Amino acid sequence: MTPDTAPRFPADRGGVAILGAGTIAQSAHLPAYEQHGVGVAGVWSRRPETTAGVRDRFPFVGRVYASAEELLADPEVRYVDLATGPEARLTWIEAAIEAGKHVLAQKPLTLSADDLAALPGVLARAEAAGVRVAVNHNGRWAPPWRATTLLLRARIVGDVVGVTHLHDKPLPPLAGTPFDDVPHMLLTDYLLHWVDITRTWLQDGGAGPVVSVQAVDSRVPAQPEEARNPWAATLSMATSAGASATLRITGSNVATEPGCPFWVHGTAGTLRGSVLLGSDRLEADDGTTRNAVPLTGAWFVDGFAGAMGELMCAVAEDRPPENSAADAAESVRLVLAARDSAERDGVPVQVGP
C-alpha cells in the first residue's frame, strides 16, 4: 500500500480570510495557500504594521481588512482562518459562528479548563448554524505522520501496542519569547502536535482511548538562566487496552542530521520514521522485510494546506472534519493532564469520562 499524503481539496477552494495574520500566518499559512491554490479573500491583524506589506509579498491576497468586524461581515468569506493566540479563542470562534463562517482555529484550541467546559455549548451553536469548526493540527498532515496514520487505519502493523517519539534536534528560540511565559510550555504547547498525532495513532490503531498521562519536565545542564521553562520533558500515556506511548525531549540537542524519529509498534509489524528538518522518512517492517514508504511534500507548508483542505472537504461532503474542534479538545485534555502530572512531580493523572 502506498498512502496518498497530499493535501485534499474540493473543487471550490476559495473564500478564506485570515484573522490574526502575524508571523505564523505569513510564514506558513499564506505560503501553503499560495502553493495549493487556496483563494484568500483577505487578512486582518490587530496591528496594521503587521499586514503593511502582505499584498506586496502575496499578491493573491484580495485585501487587508480595517477591522475584524469588516472581515466577518464580508460575504466573500466562507472560512475564517483564526490564527490568533489561544487567549479569547472561544470568543473569536463564537463571533465567526454568529457571522455564519466555518472556522479553522490555530492550535492549541485552548489551554483553559473553563473553555473546555464551555466548548460543547459553542459547538452546539455551530451545528445549529450549519457551521463546521476545525483546529489547525497541521502536524497530522506532515507526510511521514500522515502516511503512518493511513497505514495504521489499514492495519498494516496489526493493533498498535506502543508509540515512541524522540526529539533529536535543537529547540526553537524560547528565552525572551511569549512562549517562555507559558507554564510547562514544552508539555502544554510545544509537544501538543506530538500528543495529538500519538492519540490519533493509538485510537486509529485499535489501542483504545488514553486513560492516564504521566509527565515530568526539568532544567538541563548549562540551560541559560534567562530561559525560565525547563528544556527537558518526558510524557507518557497509557490506553484502556494496555498500549503505551512515550514522548521524549532531552534538551536542545546538537545534531548534524537533526530530526524527530518515531516508532509505532504493532502486533504484526513496526513503522519507523522521522519528521522535520529534512529528516522525513518512513519504513514498514513486517518481521521479514523492510520497505521504504514513498513520501512527497513536507510539514511546512503542506501540513497547513492539509488542515484547511480537510475542513473544506468536510463542508463539501457534509461531515465532521478529522480535525474537528471536538476531537482536538481531547488532545487538549491530555496536555492539561500532563501539566497537572508535572506539577505533582510525575504522579499519573487519570483522564477520560
Coordinates of C-alpha atoms in Angstrom, one line a residue:
M1 CA 0.0 0.0 0.0
T2 CA 1.3 3.5 -1.0
P3 CA -0.6 6.0 1.1
D4 CA -1.5 9.3 -0.6
T5 CA -0.4 12.0 1.8
A6 CA -1.1 15.0 -0.5
P7 CA -3.5 17.7 0.9
R8 CA -7.0 17.1 -0.5
F9 CA -9.4 19.8 -1.5
P10 CA -12.9 20.1 -3.0
A11 CA -13.4 21.8 -6.4
D12 CA -14.1 25.1 -4.7
R13 CA -11.2 26.1 -2.5
G14 CA -11.9 29.8 -2.2
G15 CA -13.3 32.2 0.4
V16 CA -10.6 32.1 3.1
A17 CA -9.8 35.1 5.3
I18 CA -7.0 35.1 7.9
L19 CA -8.0 36.7 11.2
G20 CA -4.7 37.4 13.0
A21 CA -2.2 37.5 10.1
G22 CA 1.0 37.5 12.2
T23 CA 4.3 35.6 11.9
I24 CA 2.9 32.0 11.6
A25 CA 0.2 33.1 9.1
Q26 CA 2.7 34.9 6.9
S27 CA 5.4 32.2 7.1
A28 CA 3.2 29.1 6.8
H29 CA -0.5 29.7 6.2
L30 CA -0.2 32.1 3.2
P31 CA 2.7 30.2 1.5
A32 CA 0.6 27.0 1.9
Y33 CA -2.5 28.6 0.4
E34 CA -0.5 30.1 -2.4
Q35 CA 1.2 26.8 -3.3
H36 CA -2.1 24.9 -3.2
G37 CA -4.3 27.4 -5.0
V38 CA -6.4 28.4 -2.0
G39 CA -8.3 31.6 -2.6
V40 CA -7.7 34.2 0.2
A41 CA -10.2 37.0 0.3
G42 CA -8.2 39.0 2.8
V43 CA -6.3 39.3 6.0
W44 CA -6.5 41.3 9.2
S45 CA -4.2 41.8 12.2
R46 CA -4.7 43.9 15.3
R47 CA -1.6 45.9 14.5
P48 CA -1.7 47.5 11.0
E49 CA 2.1 47.4 10.6
T50 CA 1.9 43.6 10.7
T51 CA 0.0 43.4 7.5
A52 CA 1.5 46.5 5.8
G53 CA 3.4 44.6 3.1
V54 CA 1.3 41.4 2.9
R55 CA -0.2 42.1 -0.5
D56 CA 3.2 43.0 -2.0
R57 CA 4.6 39.6 -0.9
F58 CA 1.4 37.7 -1.5
P59 CA -0.4 39.3 -4.5
F60 CA -3.1 36.6 -4.5
V61 CA -4.5 38.1 -1.2
G62 CA -7.6 40.1 -2.0
R63 CA -7.4 42.8 0.6
V64 CA -6.3 43.9 4.1
Y65 CA -9.4 44.5 6.3
A66 CA -9.6 47.5 8.5
S67 CA -11.1 45.5 11.3
A68 CA -12.1 42.0 12.4
E69 CA -15.7 43.1 12.1
E70 CA -15.2 44.0 8.5
L71 CA -13.6 40.6 7.8
L72 CA -16.5 38.8 9.5
A73 CA -19.1 40.8 7.6
D74 CA -17.5 40.2 4.1
P75 CA -19.9 37.9 2.1
E76 CA -17.0 36.6 0.1
V77 CA -15.5 34.9 3.3
R78 CA -16.7 31.4 3.9
Y79 CA -13.8 30.2 6.1
V80 CA -12.1 32.1 8.9
D81 CA -8.6 31.0 9.5
L82 CA -8.3 32.1 13.1
A83 CA -4.6 32.5 13.7
T84 CA -4.6 34.4 17.0
G85 CA -3.2 33.1 20.3
P86 CA -5.3 30.8 22.5
E87 CA -6.5 33.7 24.7
A88 CA -10.1 34.6 23.9
R89 CA -10.2 31.8 21.3
L90 CA -13.8 30.8 22.0
T91 CA -14.9 34.5 21.8
W92 CA -13.5 34.7 18.2
I93 CA -15.0 31.3 17.3
E94 CA -18.4 32.4 18.6
A95 CA -18.1 35.6 16.6
A96 CA -17.3 33.7 13.4
I97 CA -20.2 31.3 14.1
E98 CA -22.5 34.3 14.6
A99 CA -21.4 35.5 11.2
G100 CA -22.1 32.2 9.6
K101 CA -18.5 31.3 8.8
H102 CA -16.7 28.0 9.1
V103 CA -13.6 28.2 11.3
L104 CA -10.1 26.7 11.3
A105 CA -8.7 27.7 14.7
Q106 CA -4.9 27.7 15.4
K107 CA -3.7 25.2 17.9
P108 CA -3.8 24.9 20.8
L109 CA -7.6 25.3 20.7
T110 CA -7.3 26.4 24.3
L111 CA -5.3 25.8 27.4
S112 CA -8.2 26.7 29.7
A113 CA -10.2 24.0 31.5
D114 CA -13.1 26.6 31.7
D115 CA -13.0 26.9 27.9
L116 CA -13.1 23.1 27.5
A117 CA -16.2 23.0 29.7
A118 CA -17.8 25.7 27.6
L119 CA -16.9 24.2 24.2
P120 CA -19.8 21.8 23.8
G121 CA -22.2 24.7 24.0
V122 CA -20.3 26.6 21.4
L123 CA -20.2 23.7 19.1
A124 CA -23.9 23.1 19.5
R125 CA -24.5 26.6 18.3
A126 CA -22.2 26.0 15.4
E127 CA -24.1 22.9 14.4
A128 CA -27.4 24.8 14.7
A129 CA -25.9 27.4 12.4
G130 CA -24.6 24.8 9.9
V131 CA -21.1 25.8 10.6
R132 CA -18.0 23.5 10.9
V133 CA -15.3 24.3 13.4
A134 CA -11.8 22.6 13.0
V135 CA -8.4 23.1 14.5
N136 CA -5.2 23.6 12.7
H137 CA -3.4 20.5 13.8
N138 CA -1.2 20.8 10.7
G139 CA 1.2 18.1 12.0
R140 CA -1.4 15.5 11.2
W141 CA -0.6 16.2 7.5
A142 CA 3.2 16.1 7.8
P143 CA 3.9 13.5 5.2
P144 CA 5.6 10.8 7.4
W145 CA 2.9 11.2 10.1
R146 CA 0.0 11.3 7.6
A147 CA 1.4 8.2 5.9
T148 CA 1.6 6.5 9.3
T149 CA -2.0 7.4 10.1
L150 CA -3.3 6.0 6.8
L151 CA -1.2 2.8 7.2
L152 CA -2.5 2.3 10.7
R153 CA -6.1 2.6 9.5
A154 CA -5.3 -0.1 7.0
R155 CA -4.0 -2.2 10.0
I156 CA -0.6 -2.6 8.2
V157 CA 1.0 -3.5 11.6
G158 CA -2.0 -5.0 13.3
D159 CA -3.1 -3.5 16.5
V160 CA -0.8 -0.8 18.0
V161 CA 0.9 -1.7 21.2
G162 CA 3.3 1.2 21.6
V163 CA 4.4 4.6 20.2
T164 CA 7.7 6.3 20.9
H165 CA 8.9 9.8 19.8
L166 CA 12.4 11.3 20.3
H167 CA 13.2 14.9 19.8
D168 CA 16.7 14.9 18.3
K169 CA 17.1 18.5 17.2
P170 CA 17.6 21.9 18.7
L171 CA 14.7 23.6 20.4
P172 CA 13.4 26.8 18.8
P173 CA 14.3 30.1 20.4
L174 CA 12.3 30.2 23.7
A175 CA 14.1 32.6 26.1
G176 CA 12.7 36.1 25.9
T177 CA 9.6 35.0 23.8
P178 CA 6.0 34.9 25.0
F179 CA 6.2 31.0 24.9
D180 CA 8.6 31.1 27.8
D181 CA 5.8 32.7 29.9
V182 CA 3.6 29.6 29.4
P183 CA 3.9 27.3 32.5
H184 CA 5.3 23.9 31.4
M185 CA 5.4 25.1 27.9
L186 CA 7.1 22.0 26.4
L187 CA 4.3 19.8 27.7
T188 CA 1.3 22.1 27.1
D189 CA 2.2 23.8 23.8
Y190 CA 5.3 22.6 22.0
L191 CA 4.5 18.9 22.4
L192 CA 0.8 19.3 21.5
H193 CA 1.5 18.2 17.9
W194 CA 3.2 15.0 19.2
V195 CA 0.4 14.3 21.7
D196 CA -2.3 14.9 19.1
I197 CA -0.7 12.6 16.5
T198 CA 0.0 9.9 19.1
R199 CA -3.5 10.0 20.4
T200 CA -4.7 9.6 16.8
W201 CA -2.4 6.6 16.1
L202 CA -3.5 4.9 19.3
Q203 CA -7.1 5.4 18.5
D204 CA -6.9 4.5 14.8
G205 CA -4.6 1.6 15.6
G206 CA -7.1 -0.2 17.8
A207 CA -5.4 0.6 21.1
G208 CA -8.5 2.4 22.6
P209 CA -8.6 5.8 24.3
V210 CA -5.9 7.2 26.5
V211 CA -6.8 6.7 30.2
S212 CA -3.8 8.0 32.0
V213 CA -1.0 10.5 31.5
Q214 CA 2.3 10.9 33.3
A215 CA 4.8 13.7 32.7
V216 CA 7.9 15.4 34.2
D217 CA 10.0 18.3 33.0
S218 CA 13.3 19.7 34.2
R219 CA 16.1 22.1 33.5
V220 CA 19.2 20.7 31.8
P221 CA 22.9 21.4 32.4
A222 CA 24.0 24.7 31.0
Q223 CA 20.5 25.9 30.2
P224 CA 20.6 29.7 30.2
E225 CA 19.4 31.3 33.4
E226 CA 17.1 33.6 31.4
A227 CA 15.3 30.6 29.9
R228 CA 12.6 30.1 32.5
N229 CA 10.9 27.0 31.2
P230 CA 12.5 23.6 31.5
W231 CA 14.2 22.3 28.3
A232 CA 13.7 18.6 29.0
A233 CA 10.4 16.8 29.2
T234 CA 9.1 13.2 29.1
L235 CA 5.4 12.5 28.6
S236 CA 3.8 9.0 28.8
M237 CA 0.3 7.8 28.0
A238 CA -1.5 4.5 28.6
T239 CA -4.7 3.3 26.9
S240 CA -7.6 1.2 28.1
A241 CA -6.2 -1.7 26.0
G242 CA -2.8 -1.6 27.7
A243 CA -0.9 0.1 24.9
S244 CA 1.6 2.8 25.8
A245 CA 3.3 5.9 24.3
T246 CA 6.3 7.9 25.3
L247 CA 7.4 11.4 24.0
R248 CA 10.9 12.5 25.0
I249 CA 12.7 15.8 24.7
T250 CA 16.2 15.6 26.3
G251 CA 17.1 19.2 25.7
S252 CA 18.2 21.5 22.9
N253 CA 20.1 18.7 21.1
V254 CA 23.1 19.3 18.9
A255 CA 22.9 17.1 15.7
T256 CA 24.4 17.1 12.3
E257 CA 21.3 15.4 10.9
P258 CA 18.5 16.8 13.2
G259 CA 15.1 15.3 13.2
C260 CA 12.3 13.8 15.2
P261 CA 12.4 10.0 14.9
F262 CA 9.4 7.9 15.9
W263 CA 8.4 4.2 16.2
V264 CA 4.9 2.7 16.1
H265 CA 5.0 -1.0 17.2
G266 CA 2.1 -3.3 16.4
T267 CA 1.1 -6.9 16.8
A268 CA 2.1 -7.6 13.2
G269 CA 4.9 -5.2 12.5
T270 CA 6.6 -1.8 13.1
L271 CA 6.6 1.6 11.4
R272 CA 9.8 3.6 11.8
G273 CA 10.2 7.2 10.6
S274 CA 11.3 10.7 11.2
V275 CA 9.9 14.2 10.6
L276 CA 11.1 17.8 10.2
L277 CA 14.4 19.4 9.1
G278 CA 14.9 17.3 6.0
S279 CA 14.7 14.0 8.1
D280 CA 11.4 12.9 6.6
R281 CA 11.3 9.1 6.1
L282 CA 9.1 6.1 6.8
E283 CA 9.6 2.4 6.6
A284 CA 7.3 -0.6 7.2
D285 CA 8.7 -3.7 8.8
D286 CA 6.6 -6.9 8.9
G287 CA 9.3 -9.0 10.6
T288 CA 10.6 -10.4 7.3
T289 CA 11.1 -7.4 5.1
R290 CA 11.6 -3.7 5.5
N291 CA 10.0 -1.4 2.8
A292 CA 10.5 2.3 2.5
V293 CA 7.2 4.2 2.1
P294 CA 7.4 6.9 -0.6
L295 CA 6.8 10.4 0.7
T296 CA 6.3 13.8 -1.1
G297 CA 6.0 17.3 0.4
A298 CA 6.9 18.5 3.8
W299 CA 5.2 19.5 7.1
F300 CA 6.0 23.2 6.3
V301 CA 3.9 24.0 4.3
D302 CA 1.8 21.0 3.1
G303 CA 0.6 20.3 6.6
F304 CA -1.0 23.7 6.8
A305 CA -2.7 23.1 3.4
G306 CA -3.9 19.7 4.6
A307 CA -5.6 21.1 7.7
M308 CA -7.5 23.7 5.7
G309 CA -8.2 21.2 2.9
E310 CA -9.8 18.7 5.3
L311 CA -12.1 21.4 6.7
M312 CA -13.1 22.4 3.1
C313 CA -13.7 18.7 2.2
A314 CA -15.8 18.2 5.3
V315 CA -18.0 21.1 4.4
A316 CA -18.4 20.0 0.8
E317 CA -19.2 16.4 1.9
D318 CA -21.4 17.4 4.9
R319 CA -19.5 15.6 7.6
P320 CA -17.3 16.4 10.6
P321 CA -13.7 17.1 9.8
E322 CA -11.0 14.8 11.1
N323 CA -9.5 17.8 12.9
S324 CA -12.8 18.9 14.4
A325 CA -12.7 21.1 17.5
A326 CA -14.5 18.3 19.5
D327 CA -11.7 15.9 18.5
A328 CA -8.9 18.5 19.2
A329 CA -10.4 19.1 22.6
E330 CA -9.4 15.5 23.6
S331 CA -5.7 16.3 22.9
V332 CA -6.0 19.5 25.0
R333 CA -7.3 17.3 27.8
L334 CA -4.1 15.2 27.6
V335 CA -1.7 18.1 27.7
L336 CA -3.5 19.7 30.6
A337 CA -3.3 16.3 32.4
A338 CA 0.5 16.3 31.6
R339 CA 0.8 19.7 33.1
D340 CA -1.0 18.6 36.2
S341 CA 1.2 15.5 36.4
A342 CA 4.3 17.6 36.2
E343 CA 3.0 19.9 38.9
R344 CA 2.7 16.8 41.1
D345 CA 6.3 15.5 40.4
G346 CA 5.1 13.0 37.8
V347 CA 2.2 11.4 39.6
P348 CA -0.1 9.7 36.9
V349 CA -3.3 11.6 36.1
Q350 CA -6.4 9.7 35.1
V351 CA -8.2 11.1 32.0
G352 CA -11.4 10.2 30.2
P353 CA -15.1 10.2 31.2

